Structure formats: structure tokens, C-alpha cells
Amino acid sequence: MNRIILTLSLVLVFVHNVYAQQDSIVTKSSELSEVIIESKRIVHHNNYDSYLPSMLQKKHAANGLDLLHIIRLPRIHVDQVEMTVKSLVEGEVQIRIDNVPSTVSDLQALTVDRVLSVDYISTPGLKYGKGVAAVINIKTRRENVGVACGLNAMNALTTSYNDDNVWLKFTSKQSEFGVRYNFKQNSNEKVKTMSRQHFIGDGNDAVDVEKDGKYSDSHYTSHDVTLSYNITNNKKRVFDAKLSTCWNGFPDRYLIEHIIDNSNQYEMMTFNKNNEKRPMLKLYYGDAIGNNTISVYLAAAYASSIYDRSVNASMLKNSYNVKGEKYSSLGEINFSHSFTNASELSIGYQQTGEFTNNQYKTEREYFATMHNDSQYLFAAYNRKLQEMSLILSAGVSREHFNGENDKYTFWSFRPNIIFNYSLSDKMILAYSYERSTSVPKLAQLTEFTRLDNKYEQVAGNSNLKPFTTDRNEVKLNYDLGKTYFSLSFNYDYSHKMICDAPVSLSNGIYTYSFWNGANKHHFNFSFYAEQYLFDKKFFIYVMPYMVRDIMTRGIKHTNSYCSVKAGCSIYWGNFNIDFDYSSSSEDLTGETLLHNFANNSLCVGYKYRNLSVKCGMKNLFRNSGTGSREDYLSNIAFSCKEIRNYAFGNMLYLALSWNLSSGKKHIQQKVKASNANLDTGIIK
């Protein structure tokens, strides 16, 4: 009830202010499909919007990540404590800086004075890869000659949690050198688990199992070092190179669970240990000749992993060790030609290759060796016709898998349509359709059985095949400058998707696996509204949305859920106050219903010149912290498993950001790139 009242109250605030705003100045650009709304500082393109940060926003932003949070892109959530950028729709958010795939740490090393615009692609096309829900591309400028350095530190005061980085950049004429180091550490000493399970045997005899667990104090640490070099000649020809390495892991980690098995009580200990190293090299070359542009990109990566796991109880002992290696590469070439009639033709080709070798040691050795490669050819045509803009794309992809005992090839045709129509100077109607391909994870393909307890085990399925998802979105945007509305409807259909297979029972052991035996219908209806008040010194937004998931074919389940996101920002002198709230949400896939608990954050910031200090609280008045609950809806093995990190309840933190730079401005040429696949495929 409180959530409904909050939503209605905020919506009334927006409706009250709509009719008072008729001062928006709208001009049309001669460039390809651009409509500039000057009062809101947004440029609408065919398939993306460019947000131009205001001086007030830059004044209060500490770095690129903070600026992204202040801009408040629709359906995007920026968490400055956990350092994540997420979308409310299914899929990852791809972050780019000048078209280069980047990380949150890269955003933290970006000074706000270098930011020119933020491009937001809510419906990414074929060239951005698989499973991408949105693309955020930040366009910047750099110095001609000069040095820039900075540091960012985020440390919790009530628990062991920190995320810190330092960076240095040196620019000389056409070249830029850079180095960045990022260190992360957190403890799981306040992580607790709870599960309730109901098993039905062959003779309809039932077993109820209750588990309550707590993790030992084990610190996860991560070190990331990146060296970069960029040379740009006459803003047309560019060469970019990045060499990075990351090593992360956690020492001995124990989960102690107290178990009530019908009338029996005992304790079970699950042990984990992990260590990973991941170097990567990325090279890019691009050139522009007249109306033609061409780019070539190559990425190569290596991943080494050592993982240990064991389960120990009075009636059960099981352990295994994994040594894994993976080599992967990605090559890409793109060509585009701009015509005089405000249109553009693009052609691209992508090639990947991966080799994975994981050695499992239990009572006997098991080798999981996989070789897979893919080829992808696509073409896209972009055209502006008066009030209408259209992008037509089509691609053909080939996925080849070669495992221990089987190999297969999967072909798919991937069309993509993006249509925009300007109903008025302030209202735009958009429709997009895309077919994407999802491939099985290597751990899902590995036929290694992991024993979790005396009742349950998880096994891979080497017969899994890729599947396609048809994505449709209809969106209506209404922009009045200080007031903005967006009404969106999404429908996704996944055919023969990879999901949970029905649980099988043999000799008292319930086996969980995966299959291609179900279809999923996903509906998402959302309404986003934002309002600026008091000369843009007060900002408020609200986004209620409803999700409905329907599983058909081999698995039949249905789930509907309503949720809301809301927040506000206040700017007063050098101070700013931010508050964000996200209610709980749910997602149904296969027989698994995932319930994410509600969360909120309150932060007070102060910025003086290049120094920014923030003090905030995560999950105010929520002692239970953050976490999720996973309901498994099997008829013979129903379970409810919950995990919570109590350290994030009423967590007080302090963040510091400082940078220093000098030099003349220089616009850096755009660079486009992607990461090589680092999925080790180890069963954990």
C-alpha cells in the first residue's frame, strides 16, 4: 500500500507541472535525424539519445560514474556503493568511453570537465553483441599537452568493504599514455543463508529440510592494472592499445549450516577457495577517408583459474579441485559509407575463437576440453525521411561447438528494425525489433556432477543448443524540457531456451540439470517520469513497472509482479543530496523464481574545486541488508533459498574523489572495441 501511495503522489507532482511548461525551444539540426531540445539539452538520433550535461550537473559530479548517476538515464540504475550500472530490462549494460568498451573503474578515472555528451542506446543494434540491454557511450575530449592524475576511494565505516583506484594520464601532442590501478576488498562475515526444502520420494514419502547458515570471515580481493596508449592523427586516423591484467580471488571460505532433516539435526560445512589471473590485450586501428570509415579490431585474452570445493557432514564427504585454462580471441572489421541523402550503409564481420581446458580432480580425474568459434556477418542501412527515421539491419551468425564427445553447428538469421516517428516537436513514437542468439555457458555444457548435500546434485548437459529470442519494444517519449515522460511496452519471446530441466530422482538423489525444453514469454510495461523544479536545483523521478513471465511447452509456470523505482536530488551551493529507492522485483526463468529484495540509499555530498567528499548510508532502516530469495517450483523438490548480506543494512560509508589536470583541449577520435570472452566454464 505504501508503495502505491508513493507512486501516485509522485505522478501527481509531474501532472501538475506539465501544463505550466511551454518554454521549450526546439530546433532541428541539418545532421542525420537529430532533434535538439535546448532546454533539456538532449539530441535525439535514430536509435539513441545524446545527453549534454549541464554546468550544474558537472559542478556536483566527482567523476564520470557520479555524473552518470546525476544524469539519471531512464531505466538505468547506478549504484555508487557496489559500483554497478544495471538495466531494469534483461541483459547487461555496456559502458563505452569514446566507443571503447570500458568499466566502472574507467568511469571513475574520467574527469567531468572532459565529458562532452552521454549517448544512451536503449535498443542496441546487432553490432554491440549478445545479451546487451543498453549501451552508454560517453564522448570526451583530452589535453594536447599535459598531465592528469586522480584517486577515488569508497570505504564502508561499519563493515569491511572498499573499492579504491588511482590513475595517471600523460598527453603529448597526438599521443596519450595512461595507467590505472584498482583495488577491491570485501568480507562475507555478515552473509547469512536460509533454505526450506520439501522433497517427495518415489513412494510419495515426504522429507522436509531446514537449513540456516553463516559464512566465515573471508575477504575477497581484486587487483586490476591497465596500461593504455592512444595516438590520433588529424582526428581521423587512430591507433589504440590497451594491456590489462587482473588477479582476484578469496582464501579459505567456509559456510557452516545447521540442518534439521525431519527429526535429525546436524551441521554441514561447505568449503570454497578461488584464485584467478586474467591478462588481456586489445588493439584498434581506424581511419576515415572522405565519406568512408573503416576500423579493424583485435582482442586476445588468457585466463587461469584454480578452484577448490568440498562438502563435509556426518553422513557426507565430497571434494574436488579444478585447474582451468582458457585462450580466447576476437577479430572485427567494419566499413561504413555516408550518402548525401542523409543515409548511411554499414557492413561488418566478427570472428571469435576460444579454447578451454578444465581439469577436475576428485576420486578420478575428469578433463573438460572445449573448442568453440563463431562467425558473424551483418549489414545495416540508416535513413532519415522527414519526420521518420529508419534503421534496417540483418545478420547471419554461425556458432560452432566442439566438446569431448560431441560437436555441432548452429546457424541463425538475426534481423533488426528500429523505427522512430516524430508526432510533434515534443513527442516521439519508437518501435524496435531484434532477434538475438544466446549460447550455452561452458559450465552448463560440462558433464561433471557437483554434489551439494546428501539429497541434491547438479549436472551439466552436453546436448544443450543455442536459442533465439525475439525482442519487441514500443516506446512513447514526451519531452517538455523540465518534465519528461516515457511510456514503454516490451515483449520478448525465447524459443527452446536454456533453463532448468525437470528434476530427476534416482536412488534418493535429486538431480538438477539444464535443457532446451521450454519457451518463455516476457512482458514489461513501464512508465518513467522526471521533473526539474526550482531552476533545476531539485530533481525527482519515479518509474512504476509491471512484469509478467509465462513459461510454456515443457515447463508451465506464470508469474506477475509490480515494482517501482523512485528518487530525488537536491543541489544547494557546493552541497548535494541524493536519495534512491527500489522496491522488490521478481523474474521467472524455467522453474526458478528469483525475488530481489528492496533497497535504498541516501547520500550527502560536498565538492570544492577538484575535491569531492560524500557520506552516505545504504539501506536506511533496513537491518536485514540486501539479498535475494530463490524459489524452485519443482513438484518433487520444492525449495525456498534465501541469502542476505547484513553488512549492507544501515551501512555507513565515506567516499572521496580527487583529480588534478592541466593542458590544452584536444578531441580524441572515437574507438570501437569489444572484450574477448573470459568465461572459464568452471563448475562452482
PDB file of N, CA and C in Angstrom, residues 132-216:
ATOM      1  N   VAL A 132      22.918  -7.685 -24.629  1.00  0.00           N
ATOM      2  CA  VAL A 132      23.139  -6.292 -24.231  1.00  0.00           C
ATOM      3  C   VAL A 132      21.791  -5.578 -24.181  1.00  0.00           C
ATOM      4  N   ALA A 133      21.411  -5.107 -22.990  1.00  0.00           N
ATOM      5  CA  ALA A 133      20.130  -4.427 -22.822  1.00  0.00           C
ATOM      6  C   ALA A 133      20.224  -2.949 -23.161  1.00  0.00           C
ATOM      7  N   ALA A 134      21.372  -2.343 -22.922  1.00  0.00           N
ATOM      8  CA  ALA A 134      21.552  -0.917 -23.193  1.00  0.00           C
ATOM      9  C   ALA A 134      23.036  -0.627 -23.359  1.00  0.00           C
ATOM     10  N   VAL A 135      23.326   0.436 -24.101  1.00  0.00           N
ATOM     11  CA  VAL A 135      24.705   0.888 -24.308  1.00  0.00           C
ATOM     12  C   VAL A 135      24.792   2.347 -23.883  1.00  0.00           C
ATOM     13  N   ILE A 136      25.769   2.652 -23.044  1.00  0.00           N
ATOM     14  CA  ILE A 136      26.038   4.026 -22.615  1.00  0.00           C
ATOM     15  C   ILE A 136      27.426   4.401 -23.110  1.00  0.00           C
ATOM     16  N   ASN A 137      27.481   5.345 -24.035  1.00  0.00           N
ATOM     17  CA  ASN A 137      28.746   5.769 -24.642  1.00  0.00           C
ATOM     18  C   ASN A 137      29.018   7.223 -24.260  1.00  0.00           C
ATOM     19  N   ILE A 138      30.089   7.448 -23.510  1.00  0.00           N
ATOM     20  CA  ILE A 138      30.446   8.786 -23.058  1.00  0.00           C
ATOM     21  C   ILE A 138      31.507   9.361 -23.992  1.00  0.00           C
ATOM     22  N   LYS A 139      31.182  10.469 -24.631  1.00  0.00           N
ATOM     23  CA  LYS A 139      32.115  11.123 -25.544  1.00  0.00           C
ATOM     24  C   LYS A 139      32.910  12.177 -24.785  1.00  0.00           C
ATOM     25  N   THR A 140      34.221  12.179 -25.019  1.00  0.00           N
ATOM     26  CA  THR A 140      35.106  13.042 -24.231  1.00  0.00           C
ATOM     27  C   THR A 140      36.051  13.828 -25.126  1.00  0.00           C
ATOM     28  N   ARG A 141      36.801  14.697 -24.495  1.00  0.00           N
ATOM     29  CA  ARG A 141      37.911  15.392 -25.130  1.00  0.00           C
ATOM     30  C   ARG A 141      39.123  15.238 -24.216  1.00  0.00           C
ATOM     31  N   ARG A 142      40.309  15.417 -24.761  1.00  0.00           N
ATOM     32  CA  ARG A 142      41.516  15.261 -23.958  1.00  0.00           C
ATOM     33  C   ARG A 142      42.443  16.456 -24.154  1.00  0.00           C
ATOM     34  N   GLU A 143      43.548  16.438 -23.421  1.00  0.00           N
ATOM     35  CA  GLU A 143      44.503  17.536 -23.473  1.00  0.00           C
ATOM     36  C   GLU A 143      45.465  17.362 -24.660  1.00  0.00           C
ATOM     37  N   ASN A 144      45.985  18.482 -25.184  1.00  0.00           N
ATOM     38  CA  ASN A 144      47.040  18.423 -26.190  1.00  0.00           C
ATOM     39  C   ASN A 144      48.374  18.099 -25.537  1.00  0.00           C
ATOM     40  N   VAL A 145      48.691  18.824 -24.485  1.00  0.00           N
ATOM     41  CA  VAL A 145      49.904  18.581 -23.719  1.00  0.00           C
ATOM     42  C   VAL A 145      49.541  18.742 -22.251  1.00  0.00           C
ATOM     43  N   GLY A 146      49.864  17.754 -21.450  1.00  0.00           N
ATOM     44  CA  GLY A 146      49.556  17.899 -20.040  1.00  0.00           C
ATOM     45  C   GLY A 146      49.574  16.583 -19.306  1.00  0.00           C
ATOM     46  N   VAL A 147      49.373  16.681 -17.998  1.00  0.00           N
ATOM     47  CA  VAL A 147      49.353  15.532 -17.106  1.00  0.00           C
ATOM     48  C   VAL A 147      48.073  15.585 -16.293  1.00  0.00           C
ATOM     49  N   ALA A 148      47.456  14.441 -16.112  1.00  0.00           N
ATOM     50  CA  ALA A 148      46.265  14.334 -15.273  1.00  0.00           C
ATOM     51  C   ALA A 148      46.422  13.126 -14.366  1.00  0.00           C
ATOM     52  N   CYS A 149      46.004  13.285 -13.125  1.00  0.00           N
ATOM     53  CA  CYS A 149      46.063  12.181 -12.171  1.00  0.00           C
ATOM     54  C   CYS A 149      44.900  12.306 -11.206  1.00  0.00           C
ATOM     55  N   GLY A 150      44.605  11.225 -10.505  1.00  0.00           N
ATOM     56  CA  GLY A 150      43.498  11.273  -9.568  1.00  0.00           C
ATOM     57  C   GLY A 150      43.387  10.003  -8.768  1.00  0.00           C
ATOM     58  N   LEU A 151      42.510  10.053  -7.780  1.00  0.00           N
ATOM     59  CA  LEU A 151      42.222   8.881  -6.961  1.00  0.00           C
ATOM     60  C   LEU A 151      40.756   8.898  -6.575  1.00  0.00           C
ATOM     61  N   ASN A 152      40.208   7.703  -6.366  1.00  0.00           N
ATOM     62  CA  ASN A 152      38.842   7.519  -5.902  1.00  0.00           C
ATOM     63  C   ASN A 152      38.858   6.458  -4.813  1.00  0.00           C
ATOM     64  N   ALA A 153      38.210   6.752  -3.712  1.00  0.00           N
ATOM     65  CA  ALA A 153      38.166   5.813  -2.593  1.00  0.00           C
ATOM     66  C   ALA A 153      36.741   5.740  -2.064  1.00  0.00           C
ATOM     67  N   MET A 154      36.237   4.521  -1.890  1.00  0.00           N
ATOM     68  CA  MET A 154      34.926   4.292  -1.299  1.00  0.00           C
ATOM     69  C   MET A 154      35.101   3.243  -0.209  1.00  0.00           C
ATOM     70  N   ASN A 155      34.924   3.657   1.045  1.00  0.00           N
ATOM     71  CA  ASN A 155      35.163   2.761   2.162  1.00  0.00           C
ATOM     72  C   ASN A 155      33.976   2.786   3.116  1.00  0.00           C
ATOM     73  N   ALA A 156      33.506   1.597   3.465  1.00  0.00           N
ATOM     74  CA  ALA A 156      32.438   1.494   4.454  1.00  0.00           C
ATOM     75  C   ALA A 156      33.013   1.703   5.848  1.00  0.00           C
ATOM     76  N   LEU A 157      32.251   2.381   6.697  1.00  0.00           N
ATOM     77  CA  LEU A 157      32.694   2.661   8.058  1.00  0.00           C
ATOM     78  C   LEU A 157      32.158   1.647   9.058  1.00  0.00           C
ATOM     79  N   THR A 158      31.146   0.866   8.665  1.00  0.00           N
ATOM     80  CA  THR A 158      30.521  -0.076   9.590  1.00  0.00           C
ATOM     81  C   THR A 158      30.824  -1.529   9.264  1.00  0.00           C
ATOM     82  N   THR A 159      31.573  -1.774   8.187  1.00  0.00           N
ATOM     83  CA  THR A 159      31.924  -3.146   7.816  1.00  0.00           C
ATOM     84  C   THR A 159      33.174  -3.111   6.946  1.00  0.00           C
ATOM     85  N   SER A 160      33.690  -4.264   6.582  1.00  0.00           N
ATOM     86  CA  SER A 160      34.879  -4.344   5.734  1.00  0.00           C
ATOM     87  C   SER A 160      34.449  -4.360   4.273  1.00  0.00           C
ATOM     88  N   TYR A 161      34.518  -3.201   3.633  1.00  0.00           N
ATOM     89  CA  TYR A 161      34.128  -3.081   2.227  1.00  0.00           C
ATOM     90  C   TYR A 161      34.788  -1.834   1.661  1.00  0.00           C
ATOM     91  N   ASN A 162      35.570  -1.994   0.605  1.00  0.00           N
ATOM     92  CA  ASN A 162      36.186  -0.831  -0.026  1.00  0.00           C
ATOM     93  C   ASN A 162      36.441  -1.086  -1.504  1.00  0.00           C
ATOM     94  N   ASP A 163      36.473   0.005  -2.257  1.00  0.00           N
ATOM     95  CA  ASP A 163      36.720  -0.019  -3.699  1.00  0.00           C
ATOM     96  C   ASP A 163      37.509   1.246  -4.030  1.00  0.00           C
ATOM     97  N   ASP A 164      38.810   1.103  -4.290  1.00  0.00           N
ATOM     98  CA  ASP A 164      39.697   2.250  -4.469  1.00  0.00           C
ATOM     99  C   ASP A 164      40.467   2.125  -5.779  1.00  0.00           C
ATOM    100  N   ASN A 165      40.784   3.261  -6.387  1.00  0.00           N
ATOM    101  CA  ASN A 165      41.632   3.246  -7.576  1.00  0.00           C
ATOM    102  C   ASN A 165      42.411   4.544  -7.698  1.00  0.00           C
ATOM    103  N   VAL A 166      43.563   4.455  -8.356  1.00  0.00           N
ATOM    104  CA  VAL A 166      44.390   5.617  -8.686  1.00  0.00           C
ATOM    105  C   VAL A 166      44.712   5.546 -10.172  1.00  0.00           C
ATOM    106  N   TRP A 167      44.915   6.700 -10.810  1.00  0.00           N
ATOM    107  CA  TRP A 167      45.178   6.721 -12.242  1.00  0.00           C
ATOM    108  C   TRP A 167      46.070   7.903 -12.606  1.00  0.00           C
ATOM    109  N   LEU A 168      46.747   7.751 -13.738  1.00  0.00           N
ATOM    110  CA  LEU A 168      47.651   8.778 -14.249  1.00  0.00           C
ATOM    111  C   LEU A 168      47.587   8.771 -15.771  1.00  0.00           C
ATOM    112  N   LYS A 169      47.490   9.952 -16.376  1.00  0.00           N
ATOM    113  CA  LYS A 169      47.478  10.090 -17.828  1.00  0.00           C
ATOM    114  C   LYS A 169      48.436  11.207 -18.237  1.00  0.00           C
ATOM    115  N   PHE A 170      49.181  10.940 -19.312  1.00  0.00           N
ATOM    116  CA  PHE A 170      50.128  11.919 -19.845  1.00  0.00           C
ATOM    117  C   PHE A 170      49.858  12.094 -21.335  1.00  0.00           C
ATOM    118  N   THR A 171      49.665  13.339 -21.761  1.00  0.00           N
ATOM    119  CA  THR A 171      49.357  13.645 -23.155  1.00  0.00           C
ATOM    120  C   THR A 171      50.451  14.513 -23.754  1.00  0.00           C
ATOM    121  N   SER A 172      50.919  14.115 -24.935  1.00  0.00           N
ATOM    122  CA  SER A 172      51.926  14.885 -25.658  1.00  0.00           C
ATOM    123  C   SER A 172      51.539  14.926 -27.128  1.00  0.00           C
ATOM    124  N   LYS A 173      51.074  16.088 -27.566  1.00  0.00           N
ATOM    125  CA  LYS A 173      50.645  16.295 -28.945  1.00  0.00           C
ATOM    126  C   LYS A 173      49.556  15.291 -29.321  1.00  0.00           C
ATOM    127  N   GLN A 174      49.858  14.334 -30.198  1.00  0.00           N
ATOM    128  CA  GLN A 174      48.831  13.421 -30.681  1.00  0.00           C
ATOM    129  C   GLN A 174      48.735  12.133 -29.864  1.00  0.00           C
ATOM    130  N   SER A 175      49.577  11.960 -28.879  1.00  0.00           N
ATOM    131  CA  SER A 175      49.638  10.704 -28.129  1.00  0.00           C
ATOM    132  C   SER A 175      49.164  10.894 -26.692  1.00  0.00           C
ATOM    133  N   GLU A 176      48.576   9.831 -26.158  1.00  0.00           N
ATOM    134  CA  GLU A 176      48.166   9.812 -24.758  1.00  0.00           C
ATOM    135  C   GLU A 176      48.571   8.486 -24.130  1.00  0.00           C
ATOM    136  N   PHE A 177      49.284   8.558 -22.998  1.00  0.00           N
ATOM    137  CA  PHE A 177      49.680   7.386 -22.231  1.00  0.00           C
ATOM    138  C   PHE A 177      48.879   7.378 -20.930  1.00  0.00           C
ATOM    139  N   GLY A 178      48.496   6.182 -20.490  1.00  0.00           N
ATOM    140  CA  GLY A 178      47.724   6.099 -19.261  1.00  0.00           C
ATOM    141  C   GLY A 178      48.024   4.832 -18.484  1.00  0.00           C
ATOM    142  N   VAL A 179      47.855   4.907 -17.161  1.00  0.00           N
ATOM    143  CA  VAL A 179      47.982   3.751 -16.285  1.00  0.00           C
ATOM    144  C   VAL A 179      46.918   3.882 -15.197  1.00  0.00           C
ATOM    145  N   ARG A 180      46.302   2.761 -14.846  1.00  0.00           N
ATOM    146  CA  ARG A 180      45.261   2.760 -13.823  1.00  0.00           C
ATOM    147  C   ARG A 180      45.395   1.511 -12.966  1.00  0.00           C
ATOM    148  N   TYR A 181      45.229   1.693 -11.670  1.00  0.00           N
ATOM    149  CA  TYR A 181      45.251   0.566 -10.728  1.00  0.00           C
ATOM    150  C   TYR A 181      43.999   0.623  -9.863  1.00  0.00           C
ATOM    151  N   ASN A 182      43.313  -0.514  -9.770  1.00  0.00           N
ATOM    152  CA  ASN A 182      42.085  -0.611  -8.986  1.00  0.00           C
ATOM    153  C   ASN A 182      42.208  -1.747  -7.981  1.00  0.00           C
ATOM    154  N   PHE A 183      41.809  -1.473  -6.744  1.00  0.00           N
ATOM    155  CA  PHE A 183      41.857  -2.470  -5.677  1.00  0.00           C
ATOM    156  C   PHE A 183      40.487  -2.568  -5.016  1.00  0.00           C
ATOM    157  N   LYS A 184      40.002  -3.807  -4.889  1.00  0.00           N
ATOM    158  CA  LYS A 184      38.720  -4.051  -4.231  1.00  0.00           C
ATOM    159  C   LYS A 184      38.898  -5.090  -3.135  1.00  0.00           C
ATOM    160  N   GLN A 185      38.143  -4.908  -2.080  1.00  0.00           N
ATOM    161  CA  GLN A 185      38.162  -5.885  -0.994  1.00  0.00           C
ATOM    162  C   GLN A 185      36.835  -5.832  -0.252  1.00  0.00           C
ATOM    163  N   ASN A 186      36.297  -6.991   0.048  1.00  0.00           N
ATOM    164  CA  ASN A 186      35.096  -7.051   0.869  1.00  0.00           C
ATOM    165  C   ASN A 186      35.064  -8.361   1.637  1.00  0.00           C
ATOM    166  N   SER A 187      34.331  -8.353   2.718  1.00  0.00           N
ATOM    167  CA  SER A 187      34.228  -9.516   3.592  1.00  0.00           C
ATOM    168  C   SER A 187      32.810 -10.068   3.550  1.00  0.00           C
ATOM    169  N   ASN A 188      32.695 -11.378   3.727  1.00  0.00           N
ATOM    170  CA  ASN A 188      31.376 -12.005   3.755  1.00  0.00           C
ATOM    171  C   ASN A 188      31.023 -12.506   5.153  1.00  0.00           C
ATOM    172  N   GLU A 189      31.624 -11.900   6.174  1.00  0.00           N
ATOM    173  CA  GLU A 189      31.405 -12.355   7.541  1.00  0.00           C
ATOM    174  C   GLU A 189      29.969 -12.131   8.004  1.00  0.00           C
ATOM    175  N   LYS A 190      29.226 -11.216   7.359  1.00  0.00           N
ATOM    176  CA  LYS A 190      27.852 -10.943   7.754  1.00  0.00           C
ATOM    177  C   LYS A 190      26.846 -11.475   6.736  1.00  0.00           C
ATOM    178  N   VAL A 191      27.284 -12.434   5.917  1.00  0.00           N
ATOM    179  CA  VAL A 191      26.395 -13.064   4.944  1.00  0.00           C
ATOM    180  C   VAL A 191      25.773 -14.302   5.577  1.00  0.00           C
ATOM    181  N   LYS A 192      24.444 -14.374   5.534  1.00  0.00           N
ATOM    182  CA  LYS A 192      23.723 -15.500   6.116  1.00  0.00           C
ATOM    183  C   LYS A 192      22.798 -16.113   5.068  1.00  0.00           C
ATOM    184  N   THR A 193      22.559 -17.407   5.204  1.00  0.00           N
ATOM    185  CA  THR A 193      21.696 -18.133   4.279  1.00  0.00           C
ATOM    186  C   THR A 193      20.572 -18.817   5.044  1.00  0.00           C
ATOM    187  N   MET A 194      19.485 -19.076   4.339  1.00  0.00           N
ATOM    188  CA  MET A 194      18.346 -19.797   4.896  1.00  0.00           C
ATOM    189  C   MET A 194      17.660 -20.543   3.768  1.00  0.00           C
ATOM    190  N   SER A 195      17.288 -21.786   3.995  1.00  0.00           N
ATOM    191  CA  SER A 195      16.564 -22.537   2.974  1.00  0.00           C
ATOM    192  C   SER A 195      15.544 -23.452   3.629  1.00  0.00           C
ATOM    193  N   ARG A 196      14.425 -23.627   2.929  1.00  0.00           N
ATOM    194  CA  ARG A 196      13.371 -24.550   3.336  1.00  0.00           C
ATOM    195  C   ARG A 196      13.050 -25.404   2.118  1.00  0.00           C
ATOM    196  N   GLN A 197      13.176 -26.729   2.264  1.00  0.00           N
ATOM    197  CA  GLN A 197      13.013 -27.643   1.136  1.00  0.00           C
ATOM    198  C   GLN A 197      12.000 -28.725   1.471  1.00  0.00           C
ATOM    199  N   HIS A 198      11.263 -29.127   0.428  1.00  0.00           N
ATOM    200  CA  HIS A 198      10.251 -30.178   0.576  1.00  0.00           C
ATOM    201  C   HIS A 198      10.450 -31.187  -0.555  1.00  0.00           C
ATOM    202  N   PHE A 199      10.946 -32.375  -0.215  1.00  0.00           N
ATOM    203  CA  PHE A 199      11.216 -33.429  -1.195  1.00  0.00           C
ATOM    204  C   PHE A 199      10.137 -34.504  -1.117  1.00  0.00           C
ATOM    205  N   ILE A 200       9.734 -35.006  -2.285  1.00  0.00           N
ATOM    206  CA  ILE A 200       8.773 -36.104  -2.376  1.00  0.00           C
ATOM    207  C   ILE A 200       9.466 -37.278  -3.053  1.00  0.00           C
ATOM    208  N   GLY A 201       9.489 -38.433  -2.372  1.00  0.00           N
ATOM    209  CA  GLY A 201      10.177 -39.607  -2.876  1.00  0.00           C
ATOM    210  C   GLY A 201       9.328 -40.448  -3.809  1.00  0.00           C
ATOM    211  N   ASP A 202       9.889 -41.608  -4.210  1.00  0.00           N
ATOM    212  CA  ASP A 202       9.187 -42.498  -5.140  1.00  0.00           C
ATOM    213  C   ASP A 202       7.877 -43.013  -4.565  1.00  0.00           C
ATOM    214  N   GLY A 203       7.832 -43.262  -3.279  1.00  0.00           N
ATOM    215  CA  GLY A 203       6.613 -43.772  -2.647  1.00  0.00           C
ATOM    216  C   GLY A 203       5.758 -42.685  -2.058  1.00  0.00           C
ATOM    217  N   ASN A 204       5.895 -41.455  -2.563  1.00  0.00           N
ATOM    218  CA  ASN A 204       5.175 -40.284  -2.072  1.00  0.00           C
ATOM    219  C   ASN A 204       5.493 -39.950  -0.612  1.00  0.00           C
ATOM    220  N   ASP A 205       6.576 -40.505  -0.095  1.00  0.00           N
ATOM    221  CA  ASP A 205       7.007 -40.126   1.248  1.00  0.00           C
ATOM    222  C   ASP A 205       7.726 -38.780   1.163  1.00  0.00           C
ATOM    223  N   ALA A 206       7.448 -37.901   2.117  1.00  0.00           N
ATOM    224  CA  ALA A 206       7.958 -36.532   2.081  1.00  0.00           C
ATOM    225  C   ALA A 206       9.083 -36.340   3.088  1.00  0.00           C
ATOM    226  N   VAL A 207      10.035 -35.501   2.703  1.00  0.00           N
ATOM    227  CA  VAL A 207      11.142 -35.125   3.574  1.00  0.00           C
ATOM    228  C   VAL A 207      11.229 -33.602   3.585  1.00  0.00           C
ATOM    229  N   ASP A 208      11.200 -33.016   4.776  1.00  0.00           N
ATOM    230  CA  ASP A 208      11.343 -31.572   4.938  1.00  0.00           C
ATOM    231  C   ASP A 208      12.707 -31.260   5.537  1.00  0.00           C
ATOM    232  N   VAL A 209      13.419 -30.347   4.884  1.00  0.00           N
ATOM    233  CA  VAL A 209      14.772 -29.994   5.316  1.00  0.00           C
ATOM    234  C   VAL A 209      14.840 -28.490   5.552  1.00  0.00           C
ATOM    235  N   GLU A 210      15.343 -28.100   6.711  1.00  0.00           N
ATOM    236  CA  GLU A 210      15.554 -26.697   7.047  1.00  0.00           C
ATOM    237  C   GLU A 210      17.044 -26.445   7.253  1.00  0.00           C
ATOM    238  N   LYS A 211      17.529 -25.356   6.660  1.00  0.00           N
ATOM    239  CA  LYS A 211      18.950 -25.015   6.782  1.00  0.00           C
ATOM    240  C   LYS A 211      19.090 -23.544   7.154  1.00  0.00           C
ATOM    241  N   ASP A 212      19.970 -23.276   8.093  1.00  0.00           N
ATOM    242  CA  ASP A 212      20.340 -21.916   8.462  1.00  0.00           C
ATOM    243  C   ASP A 212      21.857 -21.848   8.513  1.00  0.00           C
ATOM    244  N   GLY A 213      22.431 -20.982   7.676  1.00  0.00           N
ATOM    245  CA  GLY A 213      23.883 -20.954   7.554  1.00  0.00           C
ATOM    246  C   GLY A 213      24.483 -19.577   7.712  1.00  0.00           C
ATOM    247  N   LYS A 214      25.784 -19.564   7.964  1.00  0.00           N
ATOM    248  CA  LYS A 214      26.542 -18.322   8.102  1.00  0.00           C
ATOM    249  C   LYS A 214      27.946 -18.544   7.560  1.00  0.00           C
ATOM    250  N   TYR A 215      28.447 -17.562   6.810  1.00  0.00           N
ATOM    251  CA  TYR A 215      29.790 -17.642   6.241  1.00  0.00           C
ATOM    252  C   TYR A 215      30.834 -17.197   7.265  1.00  0.00           C
ATOM    253  N   SER A 216      32.014 -17.758   7.115  1.00  0.00           N
ATOM    254  CA  SER A 216      33.152 -17.316   7.917  1.00  0.00           C
ATOM    255  C   SER A 216      33.698 -16.014   7.344  1.00  0.00           C
TER     256      SER A 216
END
